[in-house]
GROMACS .gro file of C-alpha atoms in nm:
model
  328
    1UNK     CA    1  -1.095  -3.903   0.485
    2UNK     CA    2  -1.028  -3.900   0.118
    3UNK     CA    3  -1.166  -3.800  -0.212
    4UNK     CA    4  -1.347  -4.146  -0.308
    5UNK     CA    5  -1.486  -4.107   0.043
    6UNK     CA    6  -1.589  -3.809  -0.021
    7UNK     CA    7  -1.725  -3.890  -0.394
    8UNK     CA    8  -1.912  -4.173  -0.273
    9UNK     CA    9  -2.115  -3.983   0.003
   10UNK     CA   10  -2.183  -3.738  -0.254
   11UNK     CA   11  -2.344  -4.012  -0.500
   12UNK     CA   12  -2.525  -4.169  -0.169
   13UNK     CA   13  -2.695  -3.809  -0.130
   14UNK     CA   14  -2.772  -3.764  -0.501
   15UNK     CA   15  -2.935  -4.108  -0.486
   16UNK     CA   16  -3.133  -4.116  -0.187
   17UNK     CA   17  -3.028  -4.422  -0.075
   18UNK     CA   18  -2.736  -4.674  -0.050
   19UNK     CA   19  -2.873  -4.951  -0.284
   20UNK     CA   20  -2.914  -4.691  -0.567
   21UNK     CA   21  -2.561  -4.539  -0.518
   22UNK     CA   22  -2.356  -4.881  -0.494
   23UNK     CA   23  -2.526  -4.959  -0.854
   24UNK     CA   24  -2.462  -4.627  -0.983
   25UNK     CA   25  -2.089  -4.648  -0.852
   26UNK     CA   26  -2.079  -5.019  -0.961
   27UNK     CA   27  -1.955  -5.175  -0.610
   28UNK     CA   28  -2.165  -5.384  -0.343
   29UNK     CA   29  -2.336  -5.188  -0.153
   30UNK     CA   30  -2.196  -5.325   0.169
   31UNK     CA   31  -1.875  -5.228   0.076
   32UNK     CA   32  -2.003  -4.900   0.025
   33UNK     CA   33  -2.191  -4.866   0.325
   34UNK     CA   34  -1.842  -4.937   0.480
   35UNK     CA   35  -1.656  -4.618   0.310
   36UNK     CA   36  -1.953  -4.383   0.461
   37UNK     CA   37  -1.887  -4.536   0.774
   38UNK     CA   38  -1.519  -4.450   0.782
   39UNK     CA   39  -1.583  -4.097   0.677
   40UNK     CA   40  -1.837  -4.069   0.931
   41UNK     CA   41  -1.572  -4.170   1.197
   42UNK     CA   42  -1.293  -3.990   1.046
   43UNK     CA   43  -1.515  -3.706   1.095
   44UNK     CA   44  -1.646  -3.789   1.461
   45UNK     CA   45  -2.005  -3.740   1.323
   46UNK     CA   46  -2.294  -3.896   1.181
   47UNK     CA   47  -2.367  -3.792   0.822
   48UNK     CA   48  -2.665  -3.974   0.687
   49UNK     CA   49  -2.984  -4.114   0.902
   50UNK     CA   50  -3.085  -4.464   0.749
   51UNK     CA   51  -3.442  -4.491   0.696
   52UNK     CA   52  -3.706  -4.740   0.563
   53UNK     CA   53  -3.708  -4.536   0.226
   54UNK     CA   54  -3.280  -4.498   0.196
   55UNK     CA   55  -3.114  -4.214   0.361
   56UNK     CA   56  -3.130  -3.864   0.463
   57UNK     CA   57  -2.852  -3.591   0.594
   58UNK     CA   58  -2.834  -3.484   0.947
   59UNK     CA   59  -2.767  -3.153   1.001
   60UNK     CA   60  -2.384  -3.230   1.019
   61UNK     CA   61  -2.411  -3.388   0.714
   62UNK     CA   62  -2.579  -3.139   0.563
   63UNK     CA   63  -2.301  -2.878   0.632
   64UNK     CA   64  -2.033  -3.155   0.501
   65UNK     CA   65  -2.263  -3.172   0.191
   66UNK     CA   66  -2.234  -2.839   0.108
   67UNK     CA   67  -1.834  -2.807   0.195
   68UNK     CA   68  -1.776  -3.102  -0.008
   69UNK     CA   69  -1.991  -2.969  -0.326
   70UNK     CA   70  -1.766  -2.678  -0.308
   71UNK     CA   71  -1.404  -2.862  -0.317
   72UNK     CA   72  -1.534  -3.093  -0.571
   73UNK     CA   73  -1.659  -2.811  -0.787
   74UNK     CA   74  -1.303  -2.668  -0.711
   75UNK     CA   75  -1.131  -2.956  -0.833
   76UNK     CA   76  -1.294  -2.969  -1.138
   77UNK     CA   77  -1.235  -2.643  -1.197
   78UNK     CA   78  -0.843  -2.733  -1.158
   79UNK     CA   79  -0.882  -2.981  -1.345
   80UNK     CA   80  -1.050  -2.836  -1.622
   81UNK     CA   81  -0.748  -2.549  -1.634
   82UNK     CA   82  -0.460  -2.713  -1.649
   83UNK     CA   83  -0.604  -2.979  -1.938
   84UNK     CA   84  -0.673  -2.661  -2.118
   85UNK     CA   85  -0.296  -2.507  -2.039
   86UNK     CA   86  -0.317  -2.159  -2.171
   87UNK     CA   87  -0.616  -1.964  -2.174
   88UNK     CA   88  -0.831  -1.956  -2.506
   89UNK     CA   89  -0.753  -1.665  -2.649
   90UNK     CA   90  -1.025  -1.667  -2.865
   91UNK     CA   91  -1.300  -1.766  -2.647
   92UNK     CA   92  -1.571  -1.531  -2.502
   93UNK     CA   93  -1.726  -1.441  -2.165
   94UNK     CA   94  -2.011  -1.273  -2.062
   95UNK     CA   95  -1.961  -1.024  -1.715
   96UNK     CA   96  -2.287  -0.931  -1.536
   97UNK     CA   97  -2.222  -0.550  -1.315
   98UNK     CA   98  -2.431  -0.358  -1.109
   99UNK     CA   99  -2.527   0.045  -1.265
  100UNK     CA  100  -2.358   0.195  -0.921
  101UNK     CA  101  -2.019  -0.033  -1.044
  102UNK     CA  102  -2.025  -0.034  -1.429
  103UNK     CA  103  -2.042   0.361  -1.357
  104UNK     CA  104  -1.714   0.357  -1.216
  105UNK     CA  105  -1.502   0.056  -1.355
  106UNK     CA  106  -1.691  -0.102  -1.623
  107UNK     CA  107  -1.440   0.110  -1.955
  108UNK     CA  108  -1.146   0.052  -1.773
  109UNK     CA  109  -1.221  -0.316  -1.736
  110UNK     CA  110  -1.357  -0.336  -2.079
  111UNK     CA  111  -1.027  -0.175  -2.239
  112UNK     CA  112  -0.770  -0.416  -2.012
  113UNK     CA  113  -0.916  -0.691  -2.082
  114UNK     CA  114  -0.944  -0.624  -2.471
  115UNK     CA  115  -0.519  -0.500  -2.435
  116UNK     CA  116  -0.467  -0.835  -2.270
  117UNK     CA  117  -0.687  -1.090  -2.473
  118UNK     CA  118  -0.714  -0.924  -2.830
  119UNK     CA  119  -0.872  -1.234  -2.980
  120UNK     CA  120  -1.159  -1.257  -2.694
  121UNK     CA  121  -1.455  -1.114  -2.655
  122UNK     CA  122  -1.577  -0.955  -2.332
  123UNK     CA  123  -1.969  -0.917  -2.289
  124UNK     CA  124  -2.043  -0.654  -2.055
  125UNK     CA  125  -2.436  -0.668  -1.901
  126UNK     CA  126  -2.535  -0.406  -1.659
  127UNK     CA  127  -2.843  -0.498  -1.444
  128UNK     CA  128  -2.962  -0.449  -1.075
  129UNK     CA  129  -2.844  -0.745  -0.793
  130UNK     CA  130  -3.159  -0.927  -0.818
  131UNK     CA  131  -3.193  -0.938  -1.249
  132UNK     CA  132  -2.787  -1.033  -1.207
  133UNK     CA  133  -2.889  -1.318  -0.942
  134UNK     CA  134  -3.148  -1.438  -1.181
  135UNK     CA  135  -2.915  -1.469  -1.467
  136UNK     CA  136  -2.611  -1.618  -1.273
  137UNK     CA  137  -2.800  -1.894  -1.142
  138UNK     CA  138  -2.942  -1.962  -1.497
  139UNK     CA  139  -2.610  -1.965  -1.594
  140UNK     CA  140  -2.744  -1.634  -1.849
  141UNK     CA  141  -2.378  -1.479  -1.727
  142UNK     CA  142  -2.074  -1.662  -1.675
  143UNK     CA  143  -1.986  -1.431  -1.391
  144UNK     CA  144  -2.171  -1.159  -1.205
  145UNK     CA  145  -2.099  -0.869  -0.926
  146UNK     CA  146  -2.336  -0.893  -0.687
  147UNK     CA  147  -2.434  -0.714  -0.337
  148UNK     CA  148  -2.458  -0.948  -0.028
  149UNK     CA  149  -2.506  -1.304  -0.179
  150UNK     CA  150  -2.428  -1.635  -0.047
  151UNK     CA  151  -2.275  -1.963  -0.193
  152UNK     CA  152  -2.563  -2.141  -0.280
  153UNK     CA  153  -2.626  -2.501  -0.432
  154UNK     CA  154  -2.683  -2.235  -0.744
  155UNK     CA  155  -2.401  -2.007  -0.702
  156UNK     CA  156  -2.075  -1.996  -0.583
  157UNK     CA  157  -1.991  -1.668  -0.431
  158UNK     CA  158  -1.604  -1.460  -0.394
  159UNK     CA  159  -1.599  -1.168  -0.135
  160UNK     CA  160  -1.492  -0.874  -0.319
  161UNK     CA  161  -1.522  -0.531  -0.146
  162UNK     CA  162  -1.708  -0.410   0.136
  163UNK     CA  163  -1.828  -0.086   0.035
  164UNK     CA  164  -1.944   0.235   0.175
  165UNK     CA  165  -2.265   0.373   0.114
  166UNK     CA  166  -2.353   0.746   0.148
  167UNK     CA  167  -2.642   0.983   0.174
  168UNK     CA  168  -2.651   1.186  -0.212
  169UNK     CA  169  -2.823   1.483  -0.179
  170UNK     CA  170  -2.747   1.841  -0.343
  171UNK     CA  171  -2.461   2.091  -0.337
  172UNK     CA  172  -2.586   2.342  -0.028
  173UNK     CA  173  -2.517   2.658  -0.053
  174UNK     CA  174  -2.641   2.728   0.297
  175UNK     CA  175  -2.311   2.876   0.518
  176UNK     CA  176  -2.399   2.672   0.840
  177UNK     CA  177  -2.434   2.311   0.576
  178UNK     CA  178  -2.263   2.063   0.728
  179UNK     CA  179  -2.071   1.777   0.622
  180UNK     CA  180  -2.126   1.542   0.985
  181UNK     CA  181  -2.191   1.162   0.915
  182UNK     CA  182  -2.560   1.073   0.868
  183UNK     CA  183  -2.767   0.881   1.135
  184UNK     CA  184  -2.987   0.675   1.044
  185UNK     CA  185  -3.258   0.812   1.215
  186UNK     CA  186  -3.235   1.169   0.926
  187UNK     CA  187  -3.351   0.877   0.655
  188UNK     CA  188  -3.691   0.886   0.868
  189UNK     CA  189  -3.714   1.267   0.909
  190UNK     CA  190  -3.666   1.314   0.517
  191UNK     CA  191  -3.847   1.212   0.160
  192UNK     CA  192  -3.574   1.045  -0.017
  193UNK     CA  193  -3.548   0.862  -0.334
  194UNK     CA  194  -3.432   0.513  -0.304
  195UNK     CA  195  -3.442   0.171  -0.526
  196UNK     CA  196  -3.689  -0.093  -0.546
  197UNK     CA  197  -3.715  -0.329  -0.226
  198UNK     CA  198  -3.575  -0.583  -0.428
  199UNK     CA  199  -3.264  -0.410  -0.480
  200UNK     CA  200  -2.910  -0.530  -0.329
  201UNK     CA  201  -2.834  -0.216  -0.181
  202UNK     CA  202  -3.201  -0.093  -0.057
  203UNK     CA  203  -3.177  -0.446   0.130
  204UNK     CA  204  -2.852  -0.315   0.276
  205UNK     CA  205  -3.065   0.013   0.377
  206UNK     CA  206  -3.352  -0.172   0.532
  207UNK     CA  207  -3.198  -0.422   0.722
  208UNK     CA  208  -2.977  -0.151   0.896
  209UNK     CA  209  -3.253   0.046   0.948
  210UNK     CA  210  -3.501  -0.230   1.109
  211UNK     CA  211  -3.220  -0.333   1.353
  212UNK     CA  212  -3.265   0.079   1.520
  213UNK     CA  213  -3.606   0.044   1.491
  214UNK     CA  214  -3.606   0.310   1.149
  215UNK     CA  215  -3.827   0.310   0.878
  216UNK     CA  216  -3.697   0.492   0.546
  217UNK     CA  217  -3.946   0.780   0.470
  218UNK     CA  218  -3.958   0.713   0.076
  219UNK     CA  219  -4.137   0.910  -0.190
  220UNK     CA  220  -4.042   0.750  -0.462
  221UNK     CA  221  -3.843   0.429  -0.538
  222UNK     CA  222  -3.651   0.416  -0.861
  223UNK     CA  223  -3.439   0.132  -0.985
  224UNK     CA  224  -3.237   0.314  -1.240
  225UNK     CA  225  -2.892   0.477  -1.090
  226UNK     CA  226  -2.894   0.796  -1.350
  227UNK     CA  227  -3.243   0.910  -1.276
  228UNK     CA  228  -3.210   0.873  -0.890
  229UNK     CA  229  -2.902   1.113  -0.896
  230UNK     CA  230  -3.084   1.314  -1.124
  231UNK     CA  231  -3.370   1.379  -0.898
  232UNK     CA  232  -3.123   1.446  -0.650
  233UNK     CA  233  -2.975   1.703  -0.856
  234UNK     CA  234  -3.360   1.851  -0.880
  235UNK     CA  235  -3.389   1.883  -0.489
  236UNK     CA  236  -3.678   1.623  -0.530
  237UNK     CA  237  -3.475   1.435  -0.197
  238UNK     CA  238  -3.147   1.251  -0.141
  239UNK     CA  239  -3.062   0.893  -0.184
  240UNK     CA  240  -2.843   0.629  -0.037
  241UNK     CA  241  -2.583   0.495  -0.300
  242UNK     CA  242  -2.191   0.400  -0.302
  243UNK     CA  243  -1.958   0.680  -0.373
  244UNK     CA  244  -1.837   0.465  -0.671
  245UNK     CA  245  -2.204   0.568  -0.829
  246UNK     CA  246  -2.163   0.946  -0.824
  247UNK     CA  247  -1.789   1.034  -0.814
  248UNK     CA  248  -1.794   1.233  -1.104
  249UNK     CA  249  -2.102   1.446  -0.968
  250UNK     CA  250  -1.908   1.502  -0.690
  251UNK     CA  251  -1.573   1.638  -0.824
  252UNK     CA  252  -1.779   1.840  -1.032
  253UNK     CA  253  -1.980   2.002  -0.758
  254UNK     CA  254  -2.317   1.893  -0.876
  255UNK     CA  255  -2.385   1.660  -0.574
  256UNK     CA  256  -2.209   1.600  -0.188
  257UNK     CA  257  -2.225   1.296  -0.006
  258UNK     CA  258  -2.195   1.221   0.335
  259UNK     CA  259  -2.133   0.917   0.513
  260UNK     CA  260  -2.343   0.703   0.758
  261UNK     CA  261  -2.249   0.624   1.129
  262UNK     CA  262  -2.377   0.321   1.118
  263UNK     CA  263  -2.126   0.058   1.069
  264UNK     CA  264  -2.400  -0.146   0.877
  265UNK     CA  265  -2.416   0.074   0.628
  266UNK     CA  266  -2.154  -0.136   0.411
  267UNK     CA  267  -2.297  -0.341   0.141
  268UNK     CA  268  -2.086  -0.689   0.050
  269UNK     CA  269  -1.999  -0.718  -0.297
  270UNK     CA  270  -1.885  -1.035  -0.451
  271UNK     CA  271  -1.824  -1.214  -0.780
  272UNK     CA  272  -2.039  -1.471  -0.811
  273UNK     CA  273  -2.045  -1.780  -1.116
  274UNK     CA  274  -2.289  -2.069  -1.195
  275UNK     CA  275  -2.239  -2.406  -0.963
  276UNK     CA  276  -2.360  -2.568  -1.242
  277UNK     CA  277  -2.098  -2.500  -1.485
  278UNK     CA  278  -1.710  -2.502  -1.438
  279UNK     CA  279  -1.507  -2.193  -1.409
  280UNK     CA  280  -1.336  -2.148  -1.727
  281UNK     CA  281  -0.960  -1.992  -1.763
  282UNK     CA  282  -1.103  -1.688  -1.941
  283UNK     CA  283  -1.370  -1.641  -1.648
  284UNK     CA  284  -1.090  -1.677  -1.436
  285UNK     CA  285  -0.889  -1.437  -1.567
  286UNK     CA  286  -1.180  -1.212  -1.639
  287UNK     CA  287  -1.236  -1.242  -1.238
  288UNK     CA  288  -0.884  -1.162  -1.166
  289UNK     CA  289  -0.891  -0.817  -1.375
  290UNK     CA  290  -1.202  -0.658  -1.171
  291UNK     CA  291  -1.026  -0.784  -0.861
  292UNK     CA  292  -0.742  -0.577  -0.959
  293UNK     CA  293  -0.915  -0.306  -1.071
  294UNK     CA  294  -1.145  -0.276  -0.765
  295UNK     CA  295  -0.818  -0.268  -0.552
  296UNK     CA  296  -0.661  -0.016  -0.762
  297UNK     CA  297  -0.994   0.232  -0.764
  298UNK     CA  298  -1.024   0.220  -0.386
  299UNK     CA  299  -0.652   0.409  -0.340
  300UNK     CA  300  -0.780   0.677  -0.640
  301UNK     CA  301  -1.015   0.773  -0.434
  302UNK     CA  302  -1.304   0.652  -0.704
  303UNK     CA  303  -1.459   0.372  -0.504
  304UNK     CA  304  -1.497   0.411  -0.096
  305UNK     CA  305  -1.468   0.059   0.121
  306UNK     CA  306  -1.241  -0.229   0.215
  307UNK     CA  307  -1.151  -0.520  -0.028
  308UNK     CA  308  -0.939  -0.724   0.298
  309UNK     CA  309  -1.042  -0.925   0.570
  310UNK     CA  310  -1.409  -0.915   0.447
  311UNK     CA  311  -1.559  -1.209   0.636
  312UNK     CA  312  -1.452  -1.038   0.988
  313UNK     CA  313  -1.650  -0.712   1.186
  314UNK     CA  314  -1.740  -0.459   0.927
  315UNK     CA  315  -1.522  -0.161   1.027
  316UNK     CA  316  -1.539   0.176   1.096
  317UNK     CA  317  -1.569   0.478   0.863
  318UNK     CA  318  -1.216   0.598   0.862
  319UNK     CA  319  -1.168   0.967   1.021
  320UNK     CA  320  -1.067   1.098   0.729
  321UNK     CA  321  -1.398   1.038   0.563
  322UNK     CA  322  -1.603   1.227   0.760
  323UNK     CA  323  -1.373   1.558   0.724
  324UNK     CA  324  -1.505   1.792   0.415
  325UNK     CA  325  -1.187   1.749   0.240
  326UNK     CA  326  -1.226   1.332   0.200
  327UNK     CA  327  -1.661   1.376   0.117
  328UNK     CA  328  -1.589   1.620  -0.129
   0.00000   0.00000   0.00000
């Protein structure tokens, strides 16, 4: 297998058929149909099913397909780096966050990355997952956090944290209040306040709750991170966010969370960019900075979760989370 291999199966897809993609590449198509057929045995597997009207992917080669759209995006994104050599200091980048992260990380980010690139600009835009998703793929943002998205043929997604997500509700003032980790079964017995369905993290809450047979008992969905911890504050009901979100509330003793038992509550976040465009040095760098800074909040204390081994089991809450010391 190599890269013209590789390149020509790509054009051979794009084109529908193998007539269309040896005149596109400018060799006979014979001699084309021979490269396929090489990377196809290199490979042990058919790749494309020949057809009266050209050619269509098997199911291997649709997995191949999307592997090698990825590694020649990757390239190009090499390539376009080092012809640029240093990064442009006086280019400009636009970074799409979540409310529950800009909360928490969104000034420091903004002020490092102005100390480190004086002569850039950093656009900050501060949406909910599915506005964010919208305006990645559109290529509206050059890069965007997102909860629990996919590489796509539109977007190209980095596993950044795996967070924690805790019942809000209240300071008690009740002696016998306890701190114990929340099933999910107490989201059923009580009128919270939660986002919109469409929401990253109230996708996180359903599908954890459908797989123990639990349906949320909400009275009232709000997609707007200040007024659902406000209406906690009110004792209208609690809500599910991550501790990132209210951290302040909490040292201040104007709200408590507790954490779930269910290992599913964990919501993926990643850093996502356009396929469609390349990865600039700036983006890069601009990706690198709220990698850092995610990995220095999580020792602070500020944001709750894991930022290693993300694509394995989701883990545990640690012990020390569910003692009154670590919720509070």
């Amino acid at each position: 297998m190599d890269l013209q291999q590789i390149r020509y199966f790509l054009e051979t897809v794009a084109a529908g058929s193998l007539s269309r993609a040896a005149v596109r590449l400018g060799i006979s198509q014979p001699a084309l149909s021979r490269q396929i057929g090489n990377l196809e045995a290199s490979l042990q597997q058919s790749l494309l099913y020949r057809h009266g009207r050209g050619v269509s992917l098997t199911d291997a080669g649709r997995r191949f397909e999307e592997v090698a759209q990825d590694v020649m995006r990757r390239l190009a994104d090499v390539r376009t780096e080092l012809a640029a050599g240093a990064i442009d200091n006086t280019g400009s980048v636009s970074l799409g966050m979540p409310p529950s992260l800009s909360a928490s990380m969104g000034a420091d980010l903004a002020l490092r990355f102005a100390a480190e690139f004086p002569r850039a600009q950093l656009r900050l835009r501060e949406a909910f997952s599915a506005v964010l998703l919208e305006w990645t793929e559109a290529a509206r943002v050059d890069i965007a956090v997102l909860y629990d998205a996919r590489s796509s043929r539109s977007l190209i997604a980095t596993p950044l944290m795996l967070e924690d997500l805790f019942m809000v509700e209240p300071p008690s003032t009740r002696a016998d209040a306890t701190l114990e980790p929340v099933s999910l079964p107490e989201l059923a017995s009580r009128a919270c306040v939660l986002p919109g369905p469409e929401n990253g993290l109230r996708r996180v809450v359903d599908a954890a709750c459908a797989a123990e047979g639990v349906r949320p008992r909400v009275l009232t969905e709000v997609d707007c991170v200040a007024a659902l911890k406000q209406l906690v504050e009110r004792g209208v009901g609690p809500t599910v966010l991550p501790f990132g979100a209210v951290h302040r509330e909490v040292r201040d003793g104007r709200l408590r969370v507790r954490p779930f038992r269910s290992s599913a509550m964990r919501a993926l976040l990643v850093l996502a960019t356009p396929a469609n465009q390349p990865i600039t040095p700036l983006t890069r760098a601009v990706m690198r900075i709220v990698q850092d800074e995610v990995a220095r909040l999580v020792p602070l204390d500020i944001l709750r979760g894991v930022t290693r081994n993300l694509e394995g089991p989701r883990p545990r809450p640690r012990p020390d989370r569910e003692s009154p010391e670590a919720v509070g």
